[in-house]
Tab-separated table of C-alpha atoms in Angstrom:
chain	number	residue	atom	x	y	z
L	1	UNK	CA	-78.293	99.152	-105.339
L	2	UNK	CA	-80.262	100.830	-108.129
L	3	UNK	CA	-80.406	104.248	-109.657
L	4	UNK	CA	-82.970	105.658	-111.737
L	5	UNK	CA	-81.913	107.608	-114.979
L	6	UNK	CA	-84.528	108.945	-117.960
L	7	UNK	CA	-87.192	107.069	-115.617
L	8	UNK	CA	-85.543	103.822	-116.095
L	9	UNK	CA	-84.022	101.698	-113.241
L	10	UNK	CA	-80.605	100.735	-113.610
L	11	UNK	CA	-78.122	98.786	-111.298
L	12	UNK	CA	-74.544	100.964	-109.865
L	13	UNK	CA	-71.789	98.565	-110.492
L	14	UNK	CA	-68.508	98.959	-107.996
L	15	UNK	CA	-65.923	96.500	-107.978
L	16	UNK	CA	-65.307	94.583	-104.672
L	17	UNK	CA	-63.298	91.614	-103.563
L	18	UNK	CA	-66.681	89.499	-104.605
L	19	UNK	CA	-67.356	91.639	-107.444
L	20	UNK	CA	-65.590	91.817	-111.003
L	21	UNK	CA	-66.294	94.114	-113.711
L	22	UNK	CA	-65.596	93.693	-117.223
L	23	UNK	CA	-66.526	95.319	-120.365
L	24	UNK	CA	-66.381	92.418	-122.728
L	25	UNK	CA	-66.282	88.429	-122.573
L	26	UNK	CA	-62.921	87.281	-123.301
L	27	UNK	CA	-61.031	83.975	-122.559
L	28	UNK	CA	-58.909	85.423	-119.351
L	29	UNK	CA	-62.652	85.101	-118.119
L	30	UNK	CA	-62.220	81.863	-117.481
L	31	UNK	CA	-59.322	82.409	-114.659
L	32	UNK	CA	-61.802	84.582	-112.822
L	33	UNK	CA	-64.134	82.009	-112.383
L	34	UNK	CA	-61.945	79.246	-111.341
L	35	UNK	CA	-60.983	81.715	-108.751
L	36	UNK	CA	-64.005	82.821	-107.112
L	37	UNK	CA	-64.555	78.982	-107.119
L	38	UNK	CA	-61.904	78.593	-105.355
L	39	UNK	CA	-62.317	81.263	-102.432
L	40	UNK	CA	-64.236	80.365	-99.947
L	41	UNK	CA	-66.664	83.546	-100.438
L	42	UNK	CA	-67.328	83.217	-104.454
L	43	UNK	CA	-68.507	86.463	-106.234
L	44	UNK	CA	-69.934	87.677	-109.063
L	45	UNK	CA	-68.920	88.528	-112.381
L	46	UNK	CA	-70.244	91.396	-114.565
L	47	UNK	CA	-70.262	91.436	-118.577
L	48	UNK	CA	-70.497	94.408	-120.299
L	49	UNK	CA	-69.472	96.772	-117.556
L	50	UNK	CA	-66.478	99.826	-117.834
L	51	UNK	CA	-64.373	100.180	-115.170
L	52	UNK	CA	-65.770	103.327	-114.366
L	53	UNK	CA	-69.014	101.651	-114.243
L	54	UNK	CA	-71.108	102.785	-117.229
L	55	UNK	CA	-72.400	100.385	-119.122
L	56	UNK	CA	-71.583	98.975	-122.934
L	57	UNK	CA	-74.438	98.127	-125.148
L	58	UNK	CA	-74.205	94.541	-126.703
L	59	UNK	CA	-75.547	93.381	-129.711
L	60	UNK	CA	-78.331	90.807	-129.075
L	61	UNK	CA	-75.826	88.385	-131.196
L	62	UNK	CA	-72.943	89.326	-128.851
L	63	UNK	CA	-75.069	88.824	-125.830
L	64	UNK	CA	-76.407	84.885	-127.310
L	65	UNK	CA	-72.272	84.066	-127.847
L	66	UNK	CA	-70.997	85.654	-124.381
L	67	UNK	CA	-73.896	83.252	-122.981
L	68	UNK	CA	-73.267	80.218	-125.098
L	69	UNK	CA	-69.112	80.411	-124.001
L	70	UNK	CA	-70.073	80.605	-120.145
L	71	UNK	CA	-71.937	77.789	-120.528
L	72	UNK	CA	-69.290	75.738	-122.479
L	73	UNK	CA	-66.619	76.743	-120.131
L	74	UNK	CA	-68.585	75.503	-117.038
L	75	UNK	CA	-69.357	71.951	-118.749
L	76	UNK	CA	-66.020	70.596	-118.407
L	77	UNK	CA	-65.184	71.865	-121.760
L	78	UNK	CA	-62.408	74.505	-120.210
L	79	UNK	CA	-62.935	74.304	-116.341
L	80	UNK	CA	-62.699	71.176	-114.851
L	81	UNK	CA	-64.122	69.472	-112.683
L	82	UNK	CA	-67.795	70.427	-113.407
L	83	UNK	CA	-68.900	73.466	-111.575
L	84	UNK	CA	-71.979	73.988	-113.635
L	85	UNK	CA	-73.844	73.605	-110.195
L	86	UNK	CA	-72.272	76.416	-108.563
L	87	UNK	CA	-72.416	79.046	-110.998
L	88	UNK	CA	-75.573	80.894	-112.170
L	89	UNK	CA	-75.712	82.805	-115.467
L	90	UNK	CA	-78.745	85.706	-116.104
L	91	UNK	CA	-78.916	88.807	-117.992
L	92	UNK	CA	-79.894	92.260	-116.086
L	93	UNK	CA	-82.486	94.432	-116.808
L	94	UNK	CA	-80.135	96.749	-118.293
L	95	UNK	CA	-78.513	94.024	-120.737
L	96	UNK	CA	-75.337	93.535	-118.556
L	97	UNK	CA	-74.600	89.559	-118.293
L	98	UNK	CA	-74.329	87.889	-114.558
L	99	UNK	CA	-72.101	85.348	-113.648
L	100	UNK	CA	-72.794	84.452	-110.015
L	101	UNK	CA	-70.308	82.216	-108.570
L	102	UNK	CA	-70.722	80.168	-105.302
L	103	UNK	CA	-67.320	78.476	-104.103
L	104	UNK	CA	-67.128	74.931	-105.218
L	105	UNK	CA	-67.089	71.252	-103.154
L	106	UNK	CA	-64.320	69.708	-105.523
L	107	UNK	CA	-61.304	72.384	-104.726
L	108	UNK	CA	-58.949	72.748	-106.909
L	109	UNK	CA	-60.888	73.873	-109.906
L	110	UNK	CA	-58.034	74.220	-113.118
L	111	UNK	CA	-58.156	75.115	-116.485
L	112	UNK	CA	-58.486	71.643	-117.760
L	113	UNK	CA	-55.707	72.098	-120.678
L	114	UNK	CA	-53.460	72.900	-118.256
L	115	UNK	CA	-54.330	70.393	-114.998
L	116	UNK	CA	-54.241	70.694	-111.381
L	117	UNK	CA	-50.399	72.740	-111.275
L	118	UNK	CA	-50.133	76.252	-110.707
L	119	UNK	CA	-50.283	77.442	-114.590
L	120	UNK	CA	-54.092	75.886	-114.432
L	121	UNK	CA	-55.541	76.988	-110.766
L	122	UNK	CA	-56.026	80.443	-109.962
L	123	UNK	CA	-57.400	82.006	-106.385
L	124	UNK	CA	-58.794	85.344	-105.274
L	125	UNK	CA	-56.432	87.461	-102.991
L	126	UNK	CA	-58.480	90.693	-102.175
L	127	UNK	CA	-59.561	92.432	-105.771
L	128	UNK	CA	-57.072	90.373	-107.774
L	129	UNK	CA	-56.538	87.064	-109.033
L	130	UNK	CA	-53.045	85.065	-109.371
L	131	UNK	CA	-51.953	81.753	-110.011
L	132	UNK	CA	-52.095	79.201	-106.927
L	133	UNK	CA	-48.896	77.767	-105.368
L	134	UNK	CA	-48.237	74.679	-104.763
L	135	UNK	CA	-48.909	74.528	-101.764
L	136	UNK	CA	-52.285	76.510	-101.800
L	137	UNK	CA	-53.174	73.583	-104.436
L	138	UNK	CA	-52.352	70.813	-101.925
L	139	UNK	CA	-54.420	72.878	-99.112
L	140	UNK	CA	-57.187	72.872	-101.312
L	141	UNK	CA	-56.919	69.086	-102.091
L	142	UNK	CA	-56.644	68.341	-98.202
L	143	UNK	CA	-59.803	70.496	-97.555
L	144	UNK	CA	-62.138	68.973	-99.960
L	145	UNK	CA	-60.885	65.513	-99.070
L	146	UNK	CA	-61.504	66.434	-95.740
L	147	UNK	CA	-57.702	65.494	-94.805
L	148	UNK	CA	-56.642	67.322	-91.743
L	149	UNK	CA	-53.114	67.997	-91.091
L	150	UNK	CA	-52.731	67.112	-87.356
L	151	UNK	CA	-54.161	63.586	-88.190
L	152	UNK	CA	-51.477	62.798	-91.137
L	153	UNK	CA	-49.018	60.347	-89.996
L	154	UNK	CA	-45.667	62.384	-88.795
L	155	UNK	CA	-42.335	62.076	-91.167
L	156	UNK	CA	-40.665	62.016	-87.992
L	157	UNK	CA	-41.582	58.983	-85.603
L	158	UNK	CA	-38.596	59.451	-83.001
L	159	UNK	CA	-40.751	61.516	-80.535
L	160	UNK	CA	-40.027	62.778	-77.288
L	161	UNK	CA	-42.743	64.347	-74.915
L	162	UNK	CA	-40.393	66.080	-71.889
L	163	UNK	CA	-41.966	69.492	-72.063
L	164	UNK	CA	-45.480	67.938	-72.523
L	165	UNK	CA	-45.291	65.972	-69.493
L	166	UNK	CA	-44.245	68.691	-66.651
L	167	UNK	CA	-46.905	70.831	-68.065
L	168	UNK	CA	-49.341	67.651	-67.087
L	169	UNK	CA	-47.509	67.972	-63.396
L	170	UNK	CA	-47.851	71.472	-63.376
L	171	UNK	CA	-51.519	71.289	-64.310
L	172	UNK	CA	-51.804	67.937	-61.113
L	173	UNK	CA	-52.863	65.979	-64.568
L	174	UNK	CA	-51.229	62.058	-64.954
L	175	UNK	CA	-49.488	62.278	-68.241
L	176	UNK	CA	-49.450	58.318	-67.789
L	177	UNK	CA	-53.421	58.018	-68.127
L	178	UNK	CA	-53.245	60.530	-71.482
L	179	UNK	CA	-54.898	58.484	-73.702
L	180	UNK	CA	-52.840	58.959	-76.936
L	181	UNK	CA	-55.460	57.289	-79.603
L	182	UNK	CA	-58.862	58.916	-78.458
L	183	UNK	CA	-56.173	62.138	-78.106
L	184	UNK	CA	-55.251	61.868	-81.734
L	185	UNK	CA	-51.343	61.341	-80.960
L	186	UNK	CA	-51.422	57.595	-82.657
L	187	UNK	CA	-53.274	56.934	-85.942
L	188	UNK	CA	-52.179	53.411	-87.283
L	189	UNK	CA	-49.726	52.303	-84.469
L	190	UNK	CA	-47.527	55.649	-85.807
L	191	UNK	CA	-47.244	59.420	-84.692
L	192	UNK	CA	-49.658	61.846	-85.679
L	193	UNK	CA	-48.462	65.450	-87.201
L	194	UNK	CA	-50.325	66.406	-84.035
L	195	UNK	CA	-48.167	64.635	-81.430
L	196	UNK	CA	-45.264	65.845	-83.670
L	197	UNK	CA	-46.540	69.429	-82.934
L	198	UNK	CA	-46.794	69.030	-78.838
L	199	UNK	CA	-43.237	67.027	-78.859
L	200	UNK	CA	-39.841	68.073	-78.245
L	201	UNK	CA	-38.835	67.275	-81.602
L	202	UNK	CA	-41.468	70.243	-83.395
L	203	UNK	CA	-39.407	72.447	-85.235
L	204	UNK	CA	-41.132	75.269	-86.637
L	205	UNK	CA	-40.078	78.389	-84.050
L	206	UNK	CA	-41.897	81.237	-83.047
L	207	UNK	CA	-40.007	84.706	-84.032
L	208	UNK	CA	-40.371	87.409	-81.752
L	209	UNK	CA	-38.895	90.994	-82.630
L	210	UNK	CA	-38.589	94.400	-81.628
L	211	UNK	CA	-37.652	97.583	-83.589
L	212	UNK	CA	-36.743	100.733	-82.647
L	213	UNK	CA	-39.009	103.183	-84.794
L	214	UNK	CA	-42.066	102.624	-87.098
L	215	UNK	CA	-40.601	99.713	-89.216
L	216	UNK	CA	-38.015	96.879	-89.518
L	217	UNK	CA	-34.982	98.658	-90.454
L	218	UNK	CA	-33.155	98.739	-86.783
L	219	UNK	CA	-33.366	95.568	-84.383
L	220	UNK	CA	-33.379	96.593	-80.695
L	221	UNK	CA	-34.140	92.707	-79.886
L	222	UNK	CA	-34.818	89.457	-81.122
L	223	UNK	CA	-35.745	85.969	-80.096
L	224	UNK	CA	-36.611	82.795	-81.803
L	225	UNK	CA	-37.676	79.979	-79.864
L	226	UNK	CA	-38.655	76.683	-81.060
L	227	UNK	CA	-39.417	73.204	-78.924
L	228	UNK	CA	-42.760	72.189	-78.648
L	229	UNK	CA	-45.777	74.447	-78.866
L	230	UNK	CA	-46.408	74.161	-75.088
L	231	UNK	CA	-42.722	75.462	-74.530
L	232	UNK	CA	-43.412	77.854	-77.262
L	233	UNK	CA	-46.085	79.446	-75.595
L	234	UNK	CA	-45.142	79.812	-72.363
L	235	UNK	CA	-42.084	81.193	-73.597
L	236	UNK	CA	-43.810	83.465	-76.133
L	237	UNK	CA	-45.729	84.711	-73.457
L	238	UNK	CA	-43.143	85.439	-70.869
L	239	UNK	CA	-41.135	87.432	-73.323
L	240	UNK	CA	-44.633	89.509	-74.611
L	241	UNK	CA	-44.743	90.602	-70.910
L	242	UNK	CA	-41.160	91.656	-71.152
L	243	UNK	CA	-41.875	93.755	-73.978
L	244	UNK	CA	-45.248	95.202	-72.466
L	245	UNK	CA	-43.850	98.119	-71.510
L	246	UNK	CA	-45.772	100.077	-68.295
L	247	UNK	CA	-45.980	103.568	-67.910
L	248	UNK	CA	-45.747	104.543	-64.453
L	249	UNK	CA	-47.111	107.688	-62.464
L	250	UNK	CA	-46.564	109.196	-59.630
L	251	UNK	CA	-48.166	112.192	-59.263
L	252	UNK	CA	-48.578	112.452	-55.236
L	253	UNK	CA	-51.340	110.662	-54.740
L	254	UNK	CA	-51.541	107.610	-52.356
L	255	UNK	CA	-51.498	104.882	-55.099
L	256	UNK	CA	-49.386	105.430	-58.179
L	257	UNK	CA	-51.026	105.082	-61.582
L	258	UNK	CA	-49.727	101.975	-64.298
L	259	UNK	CA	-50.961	102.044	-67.872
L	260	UNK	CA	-49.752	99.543	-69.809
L	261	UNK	CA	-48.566	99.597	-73.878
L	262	UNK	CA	-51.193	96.855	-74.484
L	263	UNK	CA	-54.012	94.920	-73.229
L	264	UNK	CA	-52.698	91.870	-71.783
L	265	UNK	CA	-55.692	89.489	-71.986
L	266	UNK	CA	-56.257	90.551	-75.197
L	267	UNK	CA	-52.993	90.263	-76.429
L	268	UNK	CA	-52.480	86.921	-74.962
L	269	UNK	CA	-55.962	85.873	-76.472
L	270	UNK	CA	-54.070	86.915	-80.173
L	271	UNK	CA	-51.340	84.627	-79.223
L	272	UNK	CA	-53.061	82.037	-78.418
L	273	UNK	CA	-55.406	81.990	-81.251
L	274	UNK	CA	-52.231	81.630	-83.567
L	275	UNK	CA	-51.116	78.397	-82.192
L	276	UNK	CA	-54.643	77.156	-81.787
L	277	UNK	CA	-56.033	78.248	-85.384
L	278	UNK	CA	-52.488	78.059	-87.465
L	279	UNK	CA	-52.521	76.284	-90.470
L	280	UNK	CA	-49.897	73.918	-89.246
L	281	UNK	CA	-49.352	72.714	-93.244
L	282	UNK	CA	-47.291	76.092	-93.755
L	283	UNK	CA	-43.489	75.506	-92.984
L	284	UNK	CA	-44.124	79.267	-91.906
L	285	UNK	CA	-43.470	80.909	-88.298
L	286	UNK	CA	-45.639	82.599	-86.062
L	287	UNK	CA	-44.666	86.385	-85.400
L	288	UNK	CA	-44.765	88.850	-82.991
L	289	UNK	CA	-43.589	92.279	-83.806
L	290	UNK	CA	-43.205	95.598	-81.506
L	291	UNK	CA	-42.521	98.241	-83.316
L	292	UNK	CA	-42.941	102.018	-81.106
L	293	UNK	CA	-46.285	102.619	-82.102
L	294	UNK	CA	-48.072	98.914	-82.439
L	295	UNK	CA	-47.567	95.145	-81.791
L	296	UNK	CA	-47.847	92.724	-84.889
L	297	UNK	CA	-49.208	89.327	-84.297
L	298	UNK	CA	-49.278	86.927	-87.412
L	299	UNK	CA	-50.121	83.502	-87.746
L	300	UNK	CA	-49.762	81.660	-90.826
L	301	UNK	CA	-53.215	80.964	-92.867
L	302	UNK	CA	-56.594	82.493	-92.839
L	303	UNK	CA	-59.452	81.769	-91.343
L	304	UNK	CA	-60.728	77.817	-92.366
L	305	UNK	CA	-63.614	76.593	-93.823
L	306	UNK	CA	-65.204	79.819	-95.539
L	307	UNK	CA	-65.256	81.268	-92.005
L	308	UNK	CA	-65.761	85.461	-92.154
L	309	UNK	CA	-64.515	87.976	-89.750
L	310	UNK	CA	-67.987	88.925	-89.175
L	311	UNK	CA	-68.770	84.893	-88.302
L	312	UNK	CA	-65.930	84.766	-85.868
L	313	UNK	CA	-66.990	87.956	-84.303
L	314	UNK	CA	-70.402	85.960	-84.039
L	315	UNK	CA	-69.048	83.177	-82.090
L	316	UNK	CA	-69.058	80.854	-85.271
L	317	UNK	CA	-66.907	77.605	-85.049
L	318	UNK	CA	-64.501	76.337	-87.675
L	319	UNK	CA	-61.681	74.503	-86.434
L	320	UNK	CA	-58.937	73.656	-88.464
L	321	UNK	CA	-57.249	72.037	-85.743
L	322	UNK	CA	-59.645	70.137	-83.572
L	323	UNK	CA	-57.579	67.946	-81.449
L	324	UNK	CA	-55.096	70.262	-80.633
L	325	UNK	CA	-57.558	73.216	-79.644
L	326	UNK	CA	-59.082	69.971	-77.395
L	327	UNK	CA	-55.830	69.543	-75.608
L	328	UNK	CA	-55.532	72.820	-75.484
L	329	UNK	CA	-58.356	73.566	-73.533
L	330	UNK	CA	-58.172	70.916	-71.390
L	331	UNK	CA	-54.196	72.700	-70.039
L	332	UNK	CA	-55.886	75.488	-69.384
L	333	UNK	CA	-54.816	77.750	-72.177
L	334	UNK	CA	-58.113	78.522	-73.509
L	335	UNK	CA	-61.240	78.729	-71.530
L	336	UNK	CA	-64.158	78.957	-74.469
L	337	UNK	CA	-63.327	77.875	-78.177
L	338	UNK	CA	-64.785	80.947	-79.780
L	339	UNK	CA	-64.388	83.638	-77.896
L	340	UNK	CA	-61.182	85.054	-78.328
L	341	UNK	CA	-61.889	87.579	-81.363
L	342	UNK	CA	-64.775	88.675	-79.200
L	343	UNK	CA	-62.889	89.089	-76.017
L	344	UNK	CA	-59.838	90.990	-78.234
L	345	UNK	CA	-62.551	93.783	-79.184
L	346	UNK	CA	-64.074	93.954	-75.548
L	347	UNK	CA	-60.864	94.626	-74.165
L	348	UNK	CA	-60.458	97.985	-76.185
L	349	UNK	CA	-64.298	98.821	-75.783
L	350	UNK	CA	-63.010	102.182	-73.795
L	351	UNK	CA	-59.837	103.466	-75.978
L	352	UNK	CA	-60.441	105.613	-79.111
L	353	UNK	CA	-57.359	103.359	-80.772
L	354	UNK	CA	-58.571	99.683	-82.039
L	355	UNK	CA	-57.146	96.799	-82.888
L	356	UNK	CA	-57.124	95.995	-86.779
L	357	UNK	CA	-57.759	92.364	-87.898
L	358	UNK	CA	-56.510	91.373	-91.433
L	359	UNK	CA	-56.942	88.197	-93.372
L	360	UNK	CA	-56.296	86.369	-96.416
L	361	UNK	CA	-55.727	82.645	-97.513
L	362	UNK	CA	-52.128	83.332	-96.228
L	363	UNK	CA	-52.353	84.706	-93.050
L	364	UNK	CA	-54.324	86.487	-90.043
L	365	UNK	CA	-52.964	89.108	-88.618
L	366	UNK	CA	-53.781	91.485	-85.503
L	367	UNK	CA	-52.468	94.785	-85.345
L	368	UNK	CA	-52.567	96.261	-81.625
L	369	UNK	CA	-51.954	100.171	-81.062
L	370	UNK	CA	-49.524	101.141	-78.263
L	371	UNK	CA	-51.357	102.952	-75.928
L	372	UNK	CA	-48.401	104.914	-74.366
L	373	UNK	CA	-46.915	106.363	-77.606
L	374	UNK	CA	-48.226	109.149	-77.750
L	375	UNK	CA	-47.351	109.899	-74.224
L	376	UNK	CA	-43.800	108.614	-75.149
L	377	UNK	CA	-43.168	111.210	-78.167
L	378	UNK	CA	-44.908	113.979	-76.027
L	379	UNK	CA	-43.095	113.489	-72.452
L	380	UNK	CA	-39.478	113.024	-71.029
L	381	UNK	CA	-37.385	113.898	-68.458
L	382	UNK	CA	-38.010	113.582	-64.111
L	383	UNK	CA	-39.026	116.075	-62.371
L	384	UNK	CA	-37.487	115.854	-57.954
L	385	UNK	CA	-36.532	112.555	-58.305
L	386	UNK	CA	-40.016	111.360	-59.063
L	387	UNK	CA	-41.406	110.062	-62.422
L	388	UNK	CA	-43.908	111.730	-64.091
L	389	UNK	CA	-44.121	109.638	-67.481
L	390	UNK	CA	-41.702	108.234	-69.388
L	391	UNK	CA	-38.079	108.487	-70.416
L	392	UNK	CA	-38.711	109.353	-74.775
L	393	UNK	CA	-36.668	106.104	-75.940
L	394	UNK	CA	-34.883	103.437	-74.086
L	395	UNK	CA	-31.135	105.009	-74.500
L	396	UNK	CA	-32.266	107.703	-72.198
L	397	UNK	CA	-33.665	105.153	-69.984
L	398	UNK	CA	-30.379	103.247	-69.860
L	399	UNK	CA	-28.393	106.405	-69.542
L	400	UNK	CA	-30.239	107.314	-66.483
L	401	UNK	CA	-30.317	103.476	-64.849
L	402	UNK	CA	-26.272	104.418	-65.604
L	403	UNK	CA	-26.399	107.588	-63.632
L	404	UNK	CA	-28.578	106.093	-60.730
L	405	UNK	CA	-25.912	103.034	-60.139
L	406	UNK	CA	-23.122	105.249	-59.983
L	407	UNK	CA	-24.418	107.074	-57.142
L	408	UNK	CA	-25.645	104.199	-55.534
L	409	UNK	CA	-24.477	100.561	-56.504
L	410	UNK	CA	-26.688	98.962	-53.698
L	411	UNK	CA	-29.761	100.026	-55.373
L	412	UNK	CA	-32.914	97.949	-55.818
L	413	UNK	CA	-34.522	97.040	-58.994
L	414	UNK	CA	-37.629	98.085	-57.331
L	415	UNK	CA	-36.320	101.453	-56.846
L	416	UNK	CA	-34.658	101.638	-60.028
L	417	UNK	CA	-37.841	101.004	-62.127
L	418	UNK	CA	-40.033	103.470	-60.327
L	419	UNK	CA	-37.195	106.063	-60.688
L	420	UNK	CA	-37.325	105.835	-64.121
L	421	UNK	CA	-41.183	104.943	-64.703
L	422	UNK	CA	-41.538	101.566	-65.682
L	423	UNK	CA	-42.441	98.056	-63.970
L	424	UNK	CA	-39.747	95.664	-62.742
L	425	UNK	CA	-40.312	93.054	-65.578
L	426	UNK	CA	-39.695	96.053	-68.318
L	427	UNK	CA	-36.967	97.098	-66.165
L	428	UNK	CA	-35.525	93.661	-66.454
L	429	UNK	CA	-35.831	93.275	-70.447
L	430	UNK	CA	-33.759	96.315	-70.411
L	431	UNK	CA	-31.327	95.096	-67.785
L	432	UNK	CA	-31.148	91.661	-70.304
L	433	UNK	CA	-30.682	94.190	-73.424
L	434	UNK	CA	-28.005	96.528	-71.869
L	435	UNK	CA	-24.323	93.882	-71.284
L	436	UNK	CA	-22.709	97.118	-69.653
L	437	UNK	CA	-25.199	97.001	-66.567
L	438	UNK	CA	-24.477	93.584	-64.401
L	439	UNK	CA	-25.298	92.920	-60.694
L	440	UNK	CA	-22.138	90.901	-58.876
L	441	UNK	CA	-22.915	88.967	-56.599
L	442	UNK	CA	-26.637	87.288	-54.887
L	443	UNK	CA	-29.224	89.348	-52.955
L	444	UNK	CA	-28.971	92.272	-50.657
L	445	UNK	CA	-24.942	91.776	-50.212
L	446	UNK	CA	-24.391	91.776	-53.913
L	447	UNK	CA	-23.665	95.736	-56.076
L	448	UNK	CA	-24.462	96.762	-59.732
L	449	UNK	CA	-21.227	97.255	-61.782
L	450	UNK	CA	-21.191	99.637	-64.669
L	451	UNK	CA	-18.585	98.133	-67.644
L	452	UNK	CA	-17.586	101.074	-69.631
């Protein structure tokens, strides 16, 4: 963007996560470019720039030196390995120096006194730089060595595949004629990381929590479930319907009216993207999150490969973790490889709340808005016997569940979630949350029991 001033044209600098401003060249400068060099959207640098965007005059001698040091830096003299290719230096028009970055081929770039450890590597999260961990360095190594996780060979060789093989029988698929080579389960006569993932022996769990409020500070529930990712999912996905919560109204016409908290195919399309798209390299969980106002979903690592938000959005591939999105697919847990940012947006076309996507090298993370809380902090009570909205807060529900047994300790579950406006399942992850409520007894000769 440029601005004219005393009939001149002049560029407006504003900082960015691609763009850095600074006033003078000094040696820190040299951390910002190994940075941008190692993000996978690079950036430019601009010398001789205040923060609040004015510019400072240089001496034509000052301008020569600040020149002659970029140069020297990106010659292997400071930065190493060579990255002379991928950075650009040019003075503007208005005497401010350029440093255009690009992000390098040879990950991890390091100050070269100091090596490839974290005191010599530096990466880009948002507007800052910091110091790269360890194990951002060895991502970085993997990456430009093109060395993908799920085809190392497993630590762990002692592999079972129980859980694997009854979702093959569920799915009328012979387990027997799974061709573990051309599947990338055997590399080398040995276990791949990727048949450790899909056997009963993976053990990196799923957490699943839910709070009572806007943050973490009270549990209401929690669950942790670990196995292989196939049992991980289907389990992840049965308790995500538990917490769904439906609001339920009856309001005299013939059908009664459901809304539910969130979206369920684009909810499940979050979860499924985690276990499909997770960097598997982090020792770190996948979590789900209900708080009263939103649902958290994070999965550990960003998107791969220099992919954007906007590119996913797009329908652009990057896959991180080829094989298993392959075997994934062919379950029938994913129907297209790309669509399921697409399809998360689509879902919400019609509410005036969206979802919120957020990424960095660490994580991805989709935020989902609870579509009955408003009507939850604005509603409570029944009104004849008949619901119309929900009880504010789960105590009340429970307290009235309490009341309803007492006069009747035959009643159905059926009848006990429409009396106090939610479906059966939410009914039942209250039932499983609430020891003081138990039904003795099987069927229609059994009675609810009320421990006080």
């Amino acid at each position: 963007m440029k601005l004219t001033l005393k009939g001149e044209m002049y560029m407006k600098y504003i900082e960015s996560e691609i763009v850095e401003l600074k006033s003078i060249l000094n040696d820190d400068m040299k951390t910002e470019i190994i940075a941008f060099l190692n993000s996978y959207l690079g950036g430019t640098i601009y010398v001789g720039v205040n923060d609040d965007g004015s510019i400072n005059e240089l001496s034509q001698r000052e301008k020569d030196s600040n020149e002659s040091k970029v140069i020297n830096w990106i010659r292997d003299e400071a930065i190493y390995p060579n990255c002379s290719e991928f950075v650009t230096i040019k003075y503007n028009d208005d005497g401010v120096l350029s440093i255009s970055i690009n992000p390098g081929n040879d990950k991890p770039y390091y100050l070269k006194e100091k090596g490839p450890r974290p005191a010599g590597v530096y990466i880009r999260y948002g507007r800052n730089k910091s110091q790269a961990s360890q194990e951002e360095i060895t991502r970085m190594i993997m990456e430009s060595n093109n060395i993908f996780y799920e085809e190392m060979i497993s630590d762990i060789q002692d592999l079972t595949f129980n859980t694997l093989k009854l979702k093959f029988e569920e799915k009328n698929l012979d387990f027997s004629e799974f061709k573990m080579i051309t599947s990338g389960f055997v590399k080398e006569d040995k276990y791949t990381n990727l048949a450790f993932i899909f056997s009963d022996q993976y053990d990196v769990e799923t957490k699943i929590g839910v709070y009572h409020g806007l943050d973490r500070a009270v549990f209401k529930s929690k669950k942790e479930i670990g196995g292989s990712i196939i049992k991980q999912i289907d389990k992840t996905l049965e308790y995500y319907d538990l917490c769904n919560e439906t609001r339920i109204v009856i309001d005299g016409s013939p059908m009664r009216k459901e809304y539910v908290s969130y979206h369920d195919k684009a909810t499940r399309e979050a979860i499924l993207n985690c276990y499909c798209h997770r960097d598997y390299n982090r020792r770190s969980n996948i979590k789900i999150e209900f708080f009263d106002d939103r649902c958290e979903i994070i999965s550990p690592g960003g998107f791969y490969g220099g992919l954007t938000l906007k590119d996913a959005l797009n329908g652009v591939q990057s896959f991180r973790n080829k094989f298993l999105v392959k075997l994934l697919h062919k379950l029938g847990y994913i129907e297209n490889y790309s669509s399921g940012l697409d399809r998360i947006f689509k879902e919400y076309k019609k509410d005036k709340e969206q979802p919120a996507v957020q990424t960095s090298l660490n994580m991805f993370k989709v935020t989902f808005p609870n579509l009955n809380y408003k009507f939850n902090n604005s509603m409570s009570g029944t009104q004849n016997g008949t619901q119309n909205g929900t009880q504010n807060g789960t105590q009340q529900k429970i307290e009235v569940l309490i009341s309803l047994i007492k006069d009747n300790n035959k009643i159905t579950r059926k009848k006990l979630a429409e009396k106090i406006g939610v479906s059966v399942r939410t009914l039942q992850r209250i039932l499983n949350e609430t020891p003081n409520i138990k039904y003795v007894g099987v069927g229609k000769s059994g009675h609810w029991e009320i421990i006080e």
